[in-house]
XYZ file of C-alpha atoms in Angstrom:
741
model
C 0.000 0.000 0.000
C 1.375 3.415 -0.996
C 0.574 6.116 1.597
C -1.167 9.324 0.614
C 0.077 12.918 0.818
C 0.595 13.968 4.455
C 1.502 17.698 4.391
C 4.773 17.077 6.215
C 6.247 20.305 4.873
C 5.079 23.839 5.715
C 4.719 22.740 9.333
C 6.705 24.022 12.320
C 7.609 20.560 13.546
C 9.994 20.379 16.480
C 13.639 20.069 15.556
C 14.876 16.519 15.804
C 17.967 17.693 17.690
C 16.184 20.099 20.051
C 15.983 17.976 23.175
C 19.575 16.806 23.052
C 20.896 20.315 22.569
C 18.916 21.974 25.330
C 19.694 19.173 27.811
C 23.373 18.989 26.923
C 23.140 15.354 25.846
C 24.143 16.152 22.262
C 27.866 15.732 21.654
C 29.911 18.211 19.652
C 33.437 17.308 18.467
C 35.009 18.822 21.558
C 32.811 16.626 23.786
C 33.871 13.312 22.246
C 36.656 11.306 23.857
C 38.152 7.857 23.309
C 40.071 5.914 25.925
C 43.801 6.220 25.372
C 43.552 9.321 23.201
C 46.491 11.673 22.806
C 46.283 15.449 22.518
C 47.477 17.693 19.708
C 48.657 21.295 19.645
C 49.755 23.399 16.660
C 52.858 25.546 16.201
C 51.731 28.447 14.021
C 53.909 30.802 12.024
C 55.641 33.658 13.820
C 56.092 35.621 10.605
C 53.797 37.118 7.993
C 56.152 36.139 5.170
C 59.337 34.116 5.527
C 61.187 31.042 4.414
C 61.334 28.314 7.054
C 65.014 27.363 7.076
C 64.793 24.699 9.763
C 62.488 23.221 12.392
C 64.315 21.684 15.353
C 61.911 19.572 17.426
C 64.532 17.627 19.390
C 63.876 19.390 22.708
C 60.136 19.020 22.322
C 60.390 15.319 21.515
C 62.601 14.785 24.552
C 59.941 16.183 26.879
C 58.329 13.372 28.920
C 54.834 12.626 27.669
C 55.430 13.764 24.079
C 54.568 11.042 21.559
C 55.596 12.752 18.324
C 56.239 16.081 16.642
C 55.087 16.291 13.040
C 56.693 18.632 10.513
C 56.626 19.149 6.770
C 58.795 16.039 6.302
C 55.883 13.882 7.494
C 53.260 15.038 4.969
C 53.147 12.837 1.848
C 51.524 15.480 -0.390
C 52.111 18.807 1.290
C 49.301 20.892 -0.187
C 45.620 21.537 0.252
C 42.880 24.006 -0.665
C 39.149 23.895 -1.315
C 39.372 25.281 -4.860
C 43.103 25.652 -5.513
C 45.668 23.594 -3.616
C 47.958 26.520 -2.887
C 48.601 26.087 0.866
C 51.050 23.725 2.588
C 49.654 21.459 5.302
C 52.792 22.110 7.360
C 55.270 24.736 6.192
C 58.933 23.790 6.246
C 61.876 22.432 4.267
C 61.836 19.040 2.579
C 59.410 17.392 0.245
C 58.849 17.905 -3.462
C 56.211 20.653 -3.250
C 57.757 23.932 -4.377
C 57.054 26.799 -2.002
C 56.030 24.563 0.908
C 58.936 25.963 2.928
C 57.411 29.467 2.906
C 54.967 30.881 5.442
C 52.752 33.564 3.903
C 50.682 34.586 6.921
C 50.489 34.115 10.670
C 47.924 31.303 10.385
C 50.294 28.958 8.540
C 51.091 25.790 10.501
C 54.741 24.861 10.989
C 54.514 21.818 13.280
C 52.140 19.832 15.461
C 52.835 18.183 18.797
C 51.061 15.018 19.976
C 51.342 14.285 23.697
C 49.666 12.473 26.568
C 47.927 15.635 27.774
C 46.969 18.969 26.311
C 49.218 20.750 28.829
C 52.268 18.712 27.841
C 51.561 19.377 24.159
C 51.350 23.103 24.874
C 54.616 23.041 26.818
C 56.328 21.168 23.992
C 55.301 23.822 21.462
C 57.516 26.337 23.255
C 60.506 24.020 22.859
C 60.288 23.796 19.059
C 62.945 26.023 17.502
C 62.109 27.477 14.098
C 64.647 29.404 12.069
C 63.156 31.883 9.600
C 64.573 33.881 6.719
C 62.353 36.948 6.495
C 60.856 37.882 3.138
C 59.292 41.217 2.128
C 55.570 41.324 2.838
C 52.603 43.234 1.434
C 49.334 43.926 3.231
C 47.482 46.388 1.000
C 45.749 44.787 -2.035
C 46.312 47.766 -4.309
C 49.983 47.895 -3.403
C 50.155 44.128 -3.954
C 48.966 44.647 -7.548
C 51.989 46.769 -8.451
C 55.031 45.449 -10.283
C 57.298 46.333 -7.359
C 55.336 44.320 -4.779
C 56.735 41.036 -3.413
C 55.179 38.061 -5.183
C 53.516 35.510 -2.923
C 52.841 32.714 -5.413
C 55.029 32.013 -8.453
C 52.212 31.596 -10.963
C 50.374 34.839 -10.074
C 52.184 37.922 -11.409
C 51.320 41.118 -9.499
C 49.630 38.795 -6.966
C 46.533 38.658 -9.147
C 44.756 35.450 -8.314
C 41.908 36.233 -10.727
C 40.783 39.087 -12.931
C 37.220 39.263 -14.216
C 35.547 41.761 -16.484
C 32.123 42.634 -17.824
C 31.732 44.599 -21.042
C 28.077 45.036 -21.949
C 26.516 47.647 -24.181
C 27.978 51.007 -25.208
C 29.362 52.917 -22.240
C 29.867 56.101 -24.225
C 26.208 56.116 -25.203
C 25.189 55.222 -21.653
C 27.028 58.184 -20.139
C 25.752 60.482 -22.868
C 22.160 59.491 -22.043
C 22.704 60.109 -18.327
C 21.401 63.393 -16.981
C 22.911 62.708 -13.590
C 26.019 60.732 -12.631
C 26.827 59.579 -9.106
C 30.261 58.320 -8.083
C 31.295 56.641 -4.855
C 34.027 54.620 -3.206
C 32.965 51.939 -0.749
C 35.050 49.874 1.650
C 34.212 46.849 3.746
C 36.459 45.050 6.202
C 36.977 41.583 7.643
C 34.286 39.839 9.647
C 34.834 36.989 12.105
C 32.359 34.094 11.940
C 32.253 33.837 15.746
C 30.423 30.526 15.714
C 29.629 29.037 19.106
C 31.934 26.014 18.883
C 35.641 26.648 18.234
C 37.525 24.183 16.048
C 37.871 20.724 17.564
C 38.088 17.127 16.405
C 39.052 13.553 17.032
C 40.795 11.125 14.673
C 41.231 7.377 15.031
C 41.489 4.158 13.024
C 38.040 2.553 12.810
C 37.036 -1.123 12.722
C 37.539 -1.270 8.950
C 41.044 0.214 9.218
C 39.952 3.594 7.900
C 41.482 6.872 9.056
C 38.381 8.378 10.638
C 38.039 12.058 11.456
C 35.180 13.296 13.643
C 34.977 17.022 13.150
C 32.683 19.961 12.407
C 32.573 20.991 8.761
C 30.257 21.857 5.906
C 30.925 19.126 3.325
C 32.008 15.683 4.536
C 33.124 14.428 1.146
C 35.213 17.517 0.402
C 36.943 17.161 3.766
C 37.533 13.510 2.890
C 39.033 14.450 -0.479
C 41.449 16.960 1.005
C 42.558 14.468 3.675
C 43.172 11.536 1.332
C 44.937 13.818 -1.150
C 47.402 15.096 1.466
C 47.989 11.624 2.900
C 48.232 9.990 -0.563
C 45.622 7.417 0.440
C 42.813 5.884 -1.610
C 39.418 7.503 -0.830
C 38.001 4.366 0.753
C 40.681 4.467 3.459
C 39.471 7.829 4.810
C 36.181 8.416 6.620
C 34.735 11.742 7.812
C 31.899 12.027 10.326
C 30.147 15.187 11.484
C 28.504 15.041 14.910
C 26.660 18.153 16.139
C 28.080 21.331 14.620
C 28.050 24.564 16.598
C 27.607 27.025 13.743
C 29.546 27.618 10.538
C 28.336 30.508 8.298
C 31.001 29.516 5.736
C 33.781 29.457 8.322
C 34.064 25.663 8.216
C 34.202 25.290 4.427
C 37.991 25.261 4.522
C 40.319 23.032 6.482
C 41.370 23.724 10.047
C 42.253 20.593 12.046
C 41.092 17.839 9.687
C 44.294 16.991 7.819
C 46.689 17.292 10.753
C 44.454 15.073 12.913
C 44.243 12.456 10.170
C 48.006 12.581 9.620
C 48.755 11.930 13.289
C 46.190 9.140 13.687
C 47.421 7.472 10.499
C 51.077 7.620 11.554
C 50.610 6.684 15.215
C 47.596 4.339 14.863
C 46.204 5.949 18.013
C 43.242 8.270 18.689
C 44.205 11.953 18.603
C 42.165 14.902 19.883
C 42.506 18.644 19.427
C 40.457 21.572 20.699
C 41.172 25.214 19.955
C 40.259 28.006 22.323
C 38.437 31.129 21.182
C 41.644 33.104 20.659
C 43.038 30.399 18.362
C 39.750 30.193 16.517
C 39.737 33.905 15.732
C 43.434 33.999 14.862
C 43.601 30.914 12.678
C 40.529 30.532 10.512
C 39.605 32.651 7.514
C 37.418 35.792 7.519
C 34.934 37.612 5.298
C 36.692 39.430 2.455
C 37.575 43.101 2.735
C 36.470 44.557 -0.596
C 36.844 48.013 -2.086
C 34.472 49.190 -4.810
C 34.803 52.315 -6.924
C 31.455 52.864 -8.612
C 29.993 55.276 -11.140
C 26.309 55.160 -12.105
C 24.285 57.265 -14.523
C 20.544 57.844 -14.843
C 18.036 59.998 -16.677
C 16.177 62.782 -14.900
C 13.213 60.477 -14.329
C 15.427 57.858 -12.682
C 16.040 55.326 -15.446
C 19.512 53.792 -15.195
C 21.646 54.222 -18.311
C 25.125 53.020 -17.328
C 27.140 51.614 -14.441
C 30.841 50.993 -14.026
C 32.733 49.515 -11.107
C 36.205 48.515 -10.033
C 36.126 45.746 -7.424
C 39.263 44.830 -5.440
C 39.126 41.922 -3.007
C 41.780 40.984 -0.451
C 42.202 37.203 -0.667
C 44.889 37.109 1.973
C 47.696 34.588 1.658
C 45.762 31.729 -0.013
C 42.784 31.333 -2.287
C 40.308 29.424 -0.120
C 37.133 30.430 -2.056
C 38.305 33.906 -3.055
C 38.065 33.382 -6.807
C 34.421 32.354 -6.398
C 33.581 35.076 -3.856
C 34.909 37.808 -6.127
C 33.045 36.269 -9.056
C 29.886 36.627 -7.027
C 30.801 40.200 -6.106
C 31.224 41.007 -9.787
C 27.793 39.571 -10.500
C 26.019 41.564 -7.768
C 27.937 44.869 -7.830
C 25.384 46.353 -10.237
C 22.534 45.340 -7.957
C 19.179 43.776 -8.828
C 18.624 46.215 -11.707
C 18.351 46.334 -15.475
C 21.261 48.423 -16.719
C 21.880 48.431 -20.479
C 25.521 49.502 -20.347
C 27.877 47.909 -17.818
C 31.645 47.954 -17.372
C 33.110 46.051 -14.391
C 36.686 45.092 -13.547
C 37.183 42.734 -10.609
C 40.520 41.788 -9.054
C 41.221 39.044 -6.521
C 44.549 39.824 -4.868
C 46.959 37.812 -2.733
C 48.374 39.617 0.327
C 50.109 38.513 3.540
C 46.932 39.089 5.510
C 44.843 36.320 7.016
C 43.093 34.377 4.224
C 39.590 35.445 3.307
C 36.935 32.928 2.401
C 33.305 31.960 2.541
C 30.970 33.857 4.837
C 27.190 34.146 4.653
C 26.446 36.114 1.481
C 29.710 35.154 -0.258
C 30.693 38.535 -1.732
C 27.176 39.840 -2.262
C 26.955 41.867 0.993
C 30.095 43.789 0.042
C 29.033 44.344 -3.563
C 25.456 45.272 -2.654
C 26.727 47.749 -0.090
C 28.144 49.636 -3.070
C 25.274 48.989 -5.495
C 22.518 49.961 -3.075
C 24.598 52.894 -1.847
C 24.701 54.132 -5.430
C 20.966 53.650 -5.834
C 20.197 55.546 -2.636
C 22.467 58.409 -3.708
C 20.762 58.584 -7.086
C 17.365 58.730 -5.385
C 18.565 61.551 -3.109
C 20.159 63.485 -5.984
C 17.024 63.141 -8.123
C 14.710 63.812 -5.158
C 12.985 60.534 -5.972
C 11.545 58.059 -3.526
C 14.122 55.275 -2.968
C 11.535 52.524 -3.460
C 10.073 54.156 -6.554
C 13.461 54.373 -8.295
C 14.137 50.726 -7.457
C 10.879 49.523 -8.930
C 11.492 51.582 -12.053
C 14.760 49.698 -12.654
C 14.223 46.332 -10.967
C 15.021 43.106 -12.728
C 11.902 41.100 -13.506
C 10.856 37.993 -15.398
C 12.781 37.872 -18.669
C 15.364 40.497 -17.643
C 18.831 40.314 -19.145
C 21.557 40.460 -16.507
C 24.854 42.303 -16.552
C 26.407 39.118 -17.979
C 24.204 39.491 -21.085
C 22.034 36.412 -20.498
C 18.515 36.135 -19.046
C 17.940 35.494 -15.374
C 16.562 32.009 -14.665
C 12.767 31.852 -14.643
C 11.048 32.887 -11.448
C 12.363 36.441 -10.929
C 10.331 38.106 -8.179
C 12.403 41.165 -7.266
C 9.558 43.678 -7.930
C 7.146 41.693 -5.765
C 9.719 41.563 -2.979
C 10.376 45.311 -3.138
C 6.647 46.053 -3.113
C 5.996 43.721 -0.190
C 8.792 45.357 1.783
C 7.423 48.818 1.137
C 3.822 47.849 1.838
C 4.706 46.143 5.132
C 6.895 49.023 6.361
C 6.566 52.791 5.943
C 5.735 53.348 2.297
C 2.410 54.416 0.881
C 1.300 53.774 -2.671
C -0.903 56.045 -4.742
C -1.448 56.764 -8.406
C 1.615 59.039 -8.223
C 3.758 56.139 -7.031
C 5.449 55.114 -3.792
C 6.343 57.564 -1.019
C 8.171 57.071 2.265
C 6.505 58.357 5.418
C 8.959 60.307 7.548
C 9.985 58.798 10.865
C 8.493 60.468 13.952
C 11.252 62.294 15.817
C 12.116 61.875 19.516
C 11.511 64.725 21.933
C 15.236 64.677 22.718
C 16.736 66.885 19.992
C 20.099 65.170 20.311
C 18.557 62.119 18.679
C 17.335 61.786 15.104
C 15.441 58.956 13.481
C 15.582 57.914 9.864
C 14.429 55.187 7.509
C 16.076 53.427 4.614
C 15.621 50.578 2.179
C 17.829 48.255 0.149
C 17.429 45.009 -1.747
C 19.389 42.306 -3.405
C 19.612 38.887 -4.976
C 21.965 35.970 -4.696
C 22.554 32.591 -6.260
C 21.072 29.372 -4.943
C 23.647 26.636 -5.547
C 27.170 26.597 -6.905
C 28.048 28.879 -9.801
C 30.213 29.464 -12.845
C 30.324 25.955 -14.280
C 30.910 23.961 -11.100
C 29.506 20.412 -11.563
C 26.729 20.830 -8.990
C 25.198 17.680 -7.498
C 23.424 16.218 -4.481
C 22.798 12.565 -3.524
C 20.094 11.092 -1.308
C 19.080 7.577 -0.363
C 15.639 6.448 0.854
C 14.990 3.072 2.466
C 11.402 1.918 3.099
C 10.914 -0.753 5.744
C 7.825 -2.727 6.694
C 5.633 -5.638 5.606
C 2.216 -4.902 4.119
C 2.586 -1.214 4.964
C 5.523 1.149 5.214
C 6.471 1.316 8.866
C 9.716 3.271 8.730
C 11.487 5.605 6.298
C 15.275 5.917 6.586
C 16.888 8.883 4.867
C 20.595 8.618 4.084
C 22.135 12.011 3.447
C 25.568 13.575 3.889
C 24.337 17.164 4.229
C 25.699 19.073 7.232
C 23.373 20.505 9.841
C 25.473 23.414 11.072
C 22.784 24.538 13.505
C 20.233 25.794 10.985
C 17.940 22.781 11.393
C 18.773 21.202 8.037
C 18.307 17.615 9.206
C 14.807 18.433 10.420
C 13.924 20.053 7.097
C 15.412 17.134 5.137
C 13.366 14.703 7.226
C 10.230 16.730 6.551
C 10.887 16.601 2.818
C 11.521 12.852 2.981
C 8.191 12.369 4.763
C 6.446 14.520 2.163
C 8.095 12.724 -0.757
C 7.101 9.285 0.522
C 3.722 10.329 1.897
C 4.396 9.270 5.474
C 4.074 11.119 8.794
C 7.161 13.005 9.904
C 7.643 10.846 12.986
C 8.156 7.768 10.795
C 11.362 9.216 9.291
C 14.825 8.480 10.646
C 17.897 10.204 9.220
C 21.398 8.748 8.940
C 23.468 11.805 8.206
C 26.887 13.330 7.643
C 29.046 10.210 7.364
C 31.028 9.453 4.221
C 30.723 5.744 5.009
C 26.927 5.723 4.619
C 26.193 8.359 1.972
C 27.433 9.698 -1.307
C 28.210 13.413 -1.638
C 25.509 15.983 -0.930
C 27.692 18.981 -1.637
C 28.256 21.724 0.875
C 25.948 23.304 3.430
C 26.553 26.649 1.768
C 25.386 28.823 -1.131
C 21.797 28.674 0.189
C 21.654 25.354 -1.649
C 21.109 22.538 0.827
C 17.294 22.536 1.051
C 16.901 23.204 -2.682
C 19.385 20.578 -3.824
C 18.546 17.980 -1.174
C 14.822 18.274 -1.752
C 15.266 17.430 -5.417
C 17.564 14.513 -4.560
C 15.146 13.214 -1.905
C 12.203 13.356 -4.308
C 14.170 11.373 -6.862
C 15.232 8.744 -4.325
C 11.698 8.485 -2.928
C 10.229 7.911 -6.381
C 12.636 5.017 -6.995
C 12.025 3.511 -3.549
C 8.235 3.715 -3.939
C 8.414 1.967 -7.325
C 10.400 -0.842 -5.745
C 7.896 -1.002 -2.889
C 5.085 -1.409 -5.407
C 7.105 -4.258 -6.909
C 7.148 -5.751 -3.389
C 10.833 -5.285 -2.664
C 11.284 -5.303 1.123
C 13.114 -3.227 2.160
C 12.801 -0.915 -0.840
C 15.860 1.236 -1.410
C 16.100 4.199 -3.761
C 19.197 6.258 -4.503
C 19.278 9.387 -6.625
C 21.922 11.932 -7.616
C 20.349 15.259 -8.576
C 22.047 17.533 -11.109
C 20.522 20.976 -11.758
C 20.807 22.850 -15.062
C 24.398 23.539 -16.049
C 26.046 26.905 -15.501
C 29.005 28.516 -17.278
C 31.985 30.679 -16.217
C 32.525 34.288 -17.253
C 33.796 34.861 -20.756
C 37.278 36.313 -20.102
C 36.733 39.258 -22.467
C 33.062 40.173 -22.119
C 31.957 38.489 -18.897
C 29.082 36.803 -20.701
C 27.895 33.771 -18.736
C 25.035 31.680 -17.482
C 26.351 31.913 -13.934
C 23.515 30.351 -11.907
C 20.408 28.178 -12.225
C 18.343 29.829 -9.459
C 18.281 32.934 -7.274
C 16.754 34.204 -4.068
C 15.370 37.735 -3.710
C 15.198 39.993 -0.649
C 14.450 43.581 0.393
C 14.782 45.225 3.784
C 13.527 48.465 5.270
C 14.960 49.761 8.528
C 14.451 52.509 11.066
C 17.403 53.780 13.079
C 18.028 56.351 15.771
C 21.247 58.373 15.634
C 22.650 60.099 18.686
C 24.198 63.150 17.062
C 26.244 63.974 20.150
C 27.991 60.583 20.385
C 27.527 59.136 16.886
C 25.916 55.993 18.308
C 23.420 54.300 15.977
C 20.600 52.135 17.325
C 18.715 49.821 15.003
C 15.057 50.069 16.024
C 13.139 48.067 13.451
C 13.762 45.850 10.448
C 11.179 44.710 7.908
C 12.545 41.859 5.810
C 10.676 40.659 2.728
C 12.051 37.366 1.477
C 10.762 35.186 -1.362
C 11.418 31.619 -0.218
C 9.410 29.866 -2.939
C 7.835 27.445 -0.474
C 8.178 27.298 3.293
C 9.388 23.945 4.627
C 9.413 24.807 8.342
C 7.996 28.254 9.229
C 9.580 28.470 12.671
C 13.041 27.574 11.384
C 12.603 29.976 8.493
C 11.810 32.853 10.826
C 14.815 31.920 12.951
C 17.059 32.041 9.885
C 15.758 35.503 8.975
C 16.166 36.916 12.470
C 19.591 35.340 12.928
C 20.843 36.701 9.608
C 19.594 40.189 10.459
C 21.350 40.257 13.824
C 24.560 38.912 12.259
C 24.320 41.575 9.548
C 23.651 44.187 12.220
C 27.000 43.292 13.786
C 28.670 43.549 10.375
C 27.096 46.949 9.718
C 27.479 48.633 13.087
C 30.017 47.101 15.447
C 32.266 44.245 14.285
C 35.737 45.627 13.654
C 38.673 43.252 13.325
C 41.981 45.046 13.837
C 44.871 43.692 11.764
C 48.336 45.233 11.849
C 50.691 43.960 9.145
C 48.864 40.667 9.010
C 48.564 40.113 12.763
C 45.101 40.226 14.361
C 45.240 42.416 17.452
C 41.808 41.747 18.970
C 41.260 37.955 18.945
C 38.839 37.992 21.878
C 35.092 38.461 22.158
C 35.831 41.140 24.742
C 37.573 43.280 22.117
C 35.960 42.008 18.905
C 32.365 42.908 19.687
C 29.417 40.980 18.258
C 25.718 41.625 18.966
C 24.288 40.176 22.156
C 20.638 39.637 23.054
C 20.555 43.227 24.313
C 21.500 44.530 20.858
C 18.769 42.719 18.923
C 16.398 45.243 17.296
C 13.184 45.664 19.319
C 11.140 44.821 16.221
C 11.931 42.429 13.373
C 9.116 41.773 10.938
C 9.536 38.775 8.652
C 7.502 39.072 5.461
C 7.425 35.704 3.707
C 6.583 35.440 0.018
C 5.959 32.067 -1.607
C 6.374 32.386 -5.353
C 7.495 28.883 -6.370
C 10.855 28.493 -8.035
C 10.237 26.591 -11.293
C 12.871 23.935 -10.552
C 12.903 23.984 -6.760
C 11.437 20.977 -4.906
C 7.804 21.888 -4.142
C 8.869 25.351 -5.372
C 11.496 25.827 -2.622
C 14.149 28.524 -3.023
C 17.228 28.716 -0.843
C 17.101 31.645 1.567
C 19.596 31.328 4.452
C 21.952 34.052 3.195
C 19.434 36.454 1.690
C 18.358 38.417 4.803
C 22.009 39.286 5.473
C 22.592 40.920 2.098
C 20.959 44.376 2.127
C 20.984 45.359 5.794
C 24.193 47.443 5.792
C 23.155 49.685 2.847
C 19.634 50.010 4.277
C 21.132 51.204 7.586
C 23.451 53.599 5.715
C 20.421 55.068 3.934
C 18.554 55.421 7.243
C 21.539 57.204 8.824
C 21.505 59.636 5.904
C 17.753 60.127 6.325
C 18.274 60.822 10.034
C 21.457 62.876 10.063
C 22.257 63.884 6.482
C 25.589 62.057 6.160
C 26.581 59.104 3.982
C 28.705 56.331 5.446
C 30.811 54.597 2.781
C 32.985 52.484 5.064
C 31.658 49.600 7.122
C 31.239 49.160 10.086
C 29.392 52.379 10.956
C 30.997 52.873 14.342
C 30.101 55.839 16.529
C 33.481 57.404 15.729
C 32.826 57.240 11.968
C 29.345 58.701 12.300
C 30.550 61.530 14.532
C 33.479 62.258 12.206
C 31.110 62.431 9.221
C 28.805 64.815 11.075
C 31.687 67.098 11.999
C 33.147 67.062 8.477
C 29.758 67.979 7.089
C 29.556 70.881 9.528
C 25.996 69.858 10.186
C 23.791 72.098 12.303
C 22.633 68.992 14.115
C 26.034 68.576 15.854
């Protein structure tokens, strides 16, 4: 008997991991121990750029309780990297990998110590003697692009990791048609992921003689690939398991402890554990990219965009990580969610001796949209047009041609999202168009309130020709009737509730109640690759894979196979990279759309900005779990609030000076805006499962430019550099000579 439809999705079912997490029963990597385990500590670089001449570990190895010190000599293939294998596992002399003896930033690893206790391992680190030969360093991306700058990698002249360009239309004609031109320079800085659980892990040899690494990450099979590559092992001899994961936001896409744990367990045939503290976590994992944008936009007197040009410069730091992809995404979004007939963009990804930059929620779009929406708000102010009205006049819509000279995938809903945001906030609509209602002002004249709006779009799934995929397995158990559904899936639940949502979709696909579904997740030994928990892709991609697997399993059930097992690998429509000359591409197969309106209060005596209210309109295609969806929106807004207003990482010549949560400030519960209004639109994506669109990153994207617009509305000053600290606001007010100071 085949069960009927059960409406398992669109319900706020309780998270399957809720009880264990609130009671403390759930184990994270740092909670897991094995009898007889040894402890690992890492010797990090003491230079921003230097050749490692020698590593003398003799004193450390002589310390009682030390089992082994590992150096570059111990790594079979001394390289790794998510996209480009440009980073040594352990930096030092020896081996056949050119450049592996050079440290290029302070987060490079030089040696690891394995000892009976964590304290002994820490003591041994101090006994390792490293001799360096200093090399010239460069920390400014624009300086790094000059011919005279030191070169960090031999195959990247002028430290240019990638250069992209867009050449669309006739710029001369576009500027000639413009009756107003607005220029701006925008800068963003690093952001720390600050996830709850610092890096930790355990490695051991399992019952099938596999090197097994229990760790927190975002893509089990990619971690597996990087481990077996560095150890020169066949894939089947390496296993990766994710237990509970205490947050990620892109910060766990790249390696931290995985390879060094596997190396030690493989060599010693003993269980090895490592756990970083918060200071190590901040110092030694990648950050959001600092990006500078120089933008010039033109429009007619009635607000129609005619041309846009931009120069985008991204600081990759010492290694690629995902920088080439992040800057590709920045290039795609730097002209905003608008139809612009004439576009000229140059984008540069630059190596420096700073800490590497990599994936972080939004993946280049927050930085690029800060510039794009800043330009749009300046045009609106210069033209004395309503900021929502000018957006709707230029918004991409169904059938629009993008800056890369190809149509957007079907299902464009940017105008609907903008309208919903305006309608649910402070805009009124009449036959004359949209108009913003002014914010009521406080009685205290030292405070001013203002309102602003911004929007954006971002890809769902991997881009630019990557062979995107996602596997799922469904097993149906029972006799005459299906009694249990087992979902096999490698997707990472990094705290967002993915495993609950995947279980809901499995129940829906099979037609069984949610409580009949069991998930076996995040283990390379039981599942094929699901791809990463990133790019707002996991629900979209997994849902399609689950539907395919369920269809196969149900057919087998009808044929009376018991148990009935279905496996399915989903591949979405293909994408293509940028044409190197014109930028023409089919970069993505689906997008998500978002708009946010905010109200702020500015203290004009201190420069302090308080975020009072946020209205977020988000087209999610189809809601899977309303409660989790609202949590994602609110969490993204608060994280973006930190990015916009307070998070300031201080780096001096490549060294982070504030690696503590007492000096690197993130929002607390007391900073959360008093009012967050989530406006959910459900316009089905044509190829999303049940119409689902990915949405986890979208609410982050436009908050900073919306706040900048609200500060201008309140105090009459533009902020072009993020974060908008009190000092920056006060400085801008004083430079303006405003009568409000």
